[in-house]
GROMACS .gro file of C-alpha atoms in nm:
model
  173
    1MET     CA    1   0.001   0.005  -0.030
    2LYS     CA    2   0.312   0.253   0.114
    3ASN     CA    3   0.454   0.196  -0.255
    4LYS     CA    4   0.130   0.295  -0.452
    5LYS     CA    5   0.097   0.573  -0.268
    6ALA     CA    6   0.411   0.648  -0.341
    7LEU     CA    7   0.382   0.569  -0.671
    8ILE     CA    8   0.049   0.781  -0.722
    9SER     CA    9   0.271   1.086  -0.548
   10ILE     CA   10   0.560   1.039  -0.821
   11ILE     CA   11   0.294   1.062  -1.071
   12ALA     CA   12   0.124   1.363  -0.993
   13VAL     CA   13   0.419   1.558  -0.909
   14ALA     CA   14   0.532   1.501  -1.256
   15VAL     CA   15   0.188   1.590  -1.410
   16VAL     CA   16   0.207   1.912  -1.239
   17ALA     CA   17   0.563   1.927  -1.356
   18VAL     CA   18   0.441   1.870  -1.734
   19ILE     CA   19   0.177   2.110  -1.663
   20GLY     CA   20   0.382   2.439  -1.492
   21ILE     CA   21   0.621   2.359  -1.840
   22ALA     CA   22   0.380   2.329  -2.064
   23LEU     CA   23   0.202   2.683  -1.927
   24TYR     CA   24   0.569   2.885  -1.901
   25PHE     CA   25   0.667   2.805  -2.228
   26THR     CA   26   0.273   2.884  -2.416
   27VAL     CA   27   0.185   3.239  -2.225
   28PHE     CA   28   0.496   3.326  -2.033
   29GLN     CA   29   0.689   3.273  -2.344
   30LYS     CA   30   0.437   3.409  -2.536
   31GLY     CA   31   0.448   3.804  -2.417
   32SER     CA   32   0.828   3.798  -2.335
   33MET     CA   33   0.819   3.793  -2.754
   34ASP     CA   34   0.836   4.155  -2.777
   35ARG     CA   35   0.751   4.181  -3.170
   36GLU     CA   36   0.829   4.535  -3.200
   37ALA     CA   37   1.169   4.549  -3.014
   38ASN     CA   38   1.264   4.245  -3.277
   39ALA     CA   39   1.069   4.466  -3.580
   40ARG     CA   40   1.290   4.765  -3.488
   41HIS     CA   41   1.617   4.533  -3.474
   42ILE     CA   42   1.551   4.449  -3.764
   43ILE     CA   43   1.484   4.768  -3.915
   44SER     CA   44   1.798   4.878  -3.810
   45LEU     CA   45   2.017   4.611  -3.957
   46MET     CA   46   1.834   4.621  -4.293
   47THR     CA   47   1.924   4.955  -4.323
   48THR     CA   48   2.268   5.049  -4.192
   49TYR     CA   49   2.501   5.029  -4.468
   50PRO     CA   50   2.881   5.009  -4.484
   51ASP     CA   51   2.816   4.730  -4.266
   52THR     CA   52   2.985   4.426  -4.384
   53ARG     CA   53   2.844   4.156  -4.127
   54TYR     CA   54   2.545   4.192  -4.266
   55PHE     CA   55   2.633   4.260  -4.663
   56ASP     CA   56   2.944   4.137  -4.750
   57PRO     CA   57   3.058   4.227  -5.158
   58GLU     CA   58   3.251   3.934  -5.156
   59ALA     CA   59   2.940   3.738  -5.137
   60ILE     CA   60   2.843   3.888  -5.491
   61THR     CA   61   2.838   3.676  -5.807
   62TYR     CA   62   2.843   3.857  -6.112
   63LEU     CA   63   2.657   3.647  -6.391
   64GLY     CA   64   2.662   3.769  -6.759
   65GLU     CA   65   2.819   3.708  -7.116
   66GLY     CA   66   3.201   3.699  -7.035
   67VAL     CA   67   3.215   3.681  -6.750
   68VAL     CA   68   3.380   3.395  -6.635
   69THR     CA   69   3.426   3.208  -6.258
   70THR     CA   70   3.706   3.036  -6.143
   71PRO     CA   71   3.618   2.747  -5.848
   72GLU     CA   72   3.857   2.944  -5.615
   73GLU     CA   73   3.632   3.290  -5.654
   74LYS     CA   74   3.306   3.012  -5.618
   75GLU     CA   75   3.445   2.902  -5.292
   76LYS     CA   76   3.541   3.229  -5.184
   77VAL     CA   77   3.171   3.385  -5.277
   78LYS     CA   78   3.009   3.086  -5.112
   79ALA     CA   79   3.271   3.130  -4.793
   80ALA     CA   80   3.159   3.529  -4.780
   81SER     CA   81   2.817   3.422  -4.827
   82GLU     CA   82   2.733   3.202  -4.564
   83LYS     CA   83   2.925   3.405  -4.305
   84VAL     CA   84   2.656   3.677  -4.342
   85SER     CA   85   2.379   3.440  -4.346
   86GLN     CA   86   2.567   3.330  -4.041
   87ASN     CA   87   2.544   3.718  -3.895
   88TRP     CA   88   2.200   3.767  -4.022
   89GLU     CA   89   2.095   3.450  -3.778
   90GLU     CA   90   2.262   3.492  -3.488
   91ALA     CA   91   2.155   3.892  -3.480
   92VAL     CA   92   1.771   3.778  -3.497
   93GLY     CA   93   1.709   3.420  -3.677
   94SER     CA   94   1.530   3.367  -3.252
   95TYR     CA   95   1.287   3.640  -3.367
   96PHE     CA   96   1.120   3.423  -3.656
   97ALA     CA   97   0.862   3.120  -3.670
   98PRO     CA   98   1.030   2.799  -3.722
   99ASN     CA   99   1.119   2.758  -4.080
  100CYS     CA  100   1.090   3.129  -4.173
  101PHE     CA  101   1.371   3.309  -4.121
  102PRO     CA  102   1.528   3.195  -4.463
  103GLY     CA  103   1.295   3.384  -4.632
  104LEU     CA  104   1.415   3.712  -4.496
  105LEU     CA  105   1.737   3.627  -4.687
  106THR     CA  106   1.609   3.391  -4.985
  107TYR     CA  107   1.343   3.672  -5.098
  108GLY     CA  108   1.643   3.942  -5.042
  109GLN     CA  109   1.426   4.169  -4.797
  110ALA     CA  110   1.699   4.168  -4.534
  111GLN     CA  111   1.961   4.290  -4.836
  112ARG     CA  112   1.732   4.537  -5.056
  113PHE     CA  113   1.882   4.875  -4.871
  114LEU     CA  114   2.206   4.671  -4.825
  115SER     CA  115   2.284   4.590  -5.171
  116ASP     CA  116   2.069   4.892  -5.368
  117ALA     CA  117   2.375   5.122  -5.188
  118TYR     CA  118   2.627   4.885  -5.265
  119PHE     CA  119   2.580   4.901  -5.608
  120MET     CA  120   2.462   5.296  -5.613
  121GLU     CA  121   2.794   5.446  -5.423
  122GLN     CA  122   2.514   5.561  -5.189
  123SER     CA  123   2.604   5.578  -4.796
  124LEU     CA  124   2.265   5.483  -4.590
  125SER     CA  125   2.129   5.545  -4.247
  126LEU     CA  126   1.866   5.493  -4.027
  127LYS     CA  127   1.725   5.836  -3.929
  128GLU     CA  128   1.360   5.715  -3.760
  129VAL     CA  129   1.100   5.440  -3.766
  130THR     CA  130   0.734   5.495  -3.679
  131LEU     CA  131   0.475   5.184  -3.614
  132SER     CA  132   0.225   5.304  -3.824
  133GLN     CA  133  -0.010   5.071  -3.787
  134GLU     CA  134  -0.049   4.724  -3.551
  135ASP     CA  135  -0.285   4.413  -3.600
  136PRO     CA  136  -0.214   4.084  -3.321
  137TYR     CA  137  -0.084   3.932  -3.726
  138PHE     CA  138   0.131   4.248  -3.851
  139LEU     CA  139   0.330   4.525  -3.762
  140ASP     CA  140   0.348   4.818  -4.019
  141PHE     CA  141   0.654   5.090  -3.963
  142THR     CA  142   0.730   5.343  -4.142
  143VAL     CA  143   1.111   5.393  -4.157
  144THR     CA  144   1.277   5.760  -4.273
  145LEU     CA  145   1.622   5.698  -4.443
  146LEU     CA  146   1.915   5.854  -4.486
  147VAL     CA  147   2.073   5.808  -4.888
  148ASN     CA  148   2.331   5.992  -4.945
  149GLY     CA  149   2.241   6.258  -4.653
  150GLU     CA  150   1.833   6.294  -4.875
  151GLU     CA  151   1.552   6.163  -4.719
  152ARG     CA  152   1.357   5.878  -4.829
  153GLN     CA  153   1.066   5.633  -4.686
  154GLU     CA  154   1.001   5.294  -4.716
  155THR     CA  155   0.711   5.119  -4.520
  156ILE     CA  156   0.807   4.787  -4.413
  157ARG     CA  157   0.537   4.599  -4.313
  158PHE     CA  158   0.616   4.246  -4.077
  159ARG     CA  159   0.406   3.919  -4.038
  160ASN     CA  160   0.382   3.723  -3.725
  161ASP     CA  161   0.168   3.356  -3.564
  162GLU     CA  162   0.034   3.334  -3.317
  163ASN     CA  163   0.333   3.359  -3.075
  164ASN     CA  164   0.450   3.644  -3.173
  165LEU     CA  165   0.740   3.508  -3.397
  166PHE     CA  166   0.787   3.732  -3.745
  167THR     CA  167   0.631   3.428  -4.026
  168PHE     CA  168   0.744   3.672  -4.347
  169VAL     CA  169   0.891   4.039  -4.343
  170GLU     CA  170   0.839   4.264  -4.726
  171ILE     CA  171   0.907   4.609  -4.800
  172GLN     CA  172   0.553   4.737  -4.895
  173PRO     CA  173   0.618   4.897  -5.295
   0.00000   0.00000   0.00000
């Protein structure tokens, strides 16, 4: 009889522990994801050039008629590209829902302003970020950039899931 009571007590403690852990990750962790602060961090990385941690000209592959890339050059481009991707992931990867972070780089949103500044030989900095629209599943920001000292406004939308993890970032037309 003592063994049965001890077993029931152990099972009860285990059940309470599992429920506690589940509550922690579903309730308390959700509240700790500050999606606005996370979005502002991503915007700051997207809009500051030159900074080779997040855009490295060495990671560019040139294509076209008459362009020949040696195996050594391909390896150099691959290594630089992997380093940039790793830097982005370390900086902001935890802000994204599973399998959603790669889209930030794949679809070019993360590096659009940075690559424009590089190819057009411009300076680029962030002047102001204003939250312009908010919904449980997206945030819109009006972003004021300084491009060669001149102001330019853009709108960037962050879509998120029920856990406030980003699923997609898009620069609005």
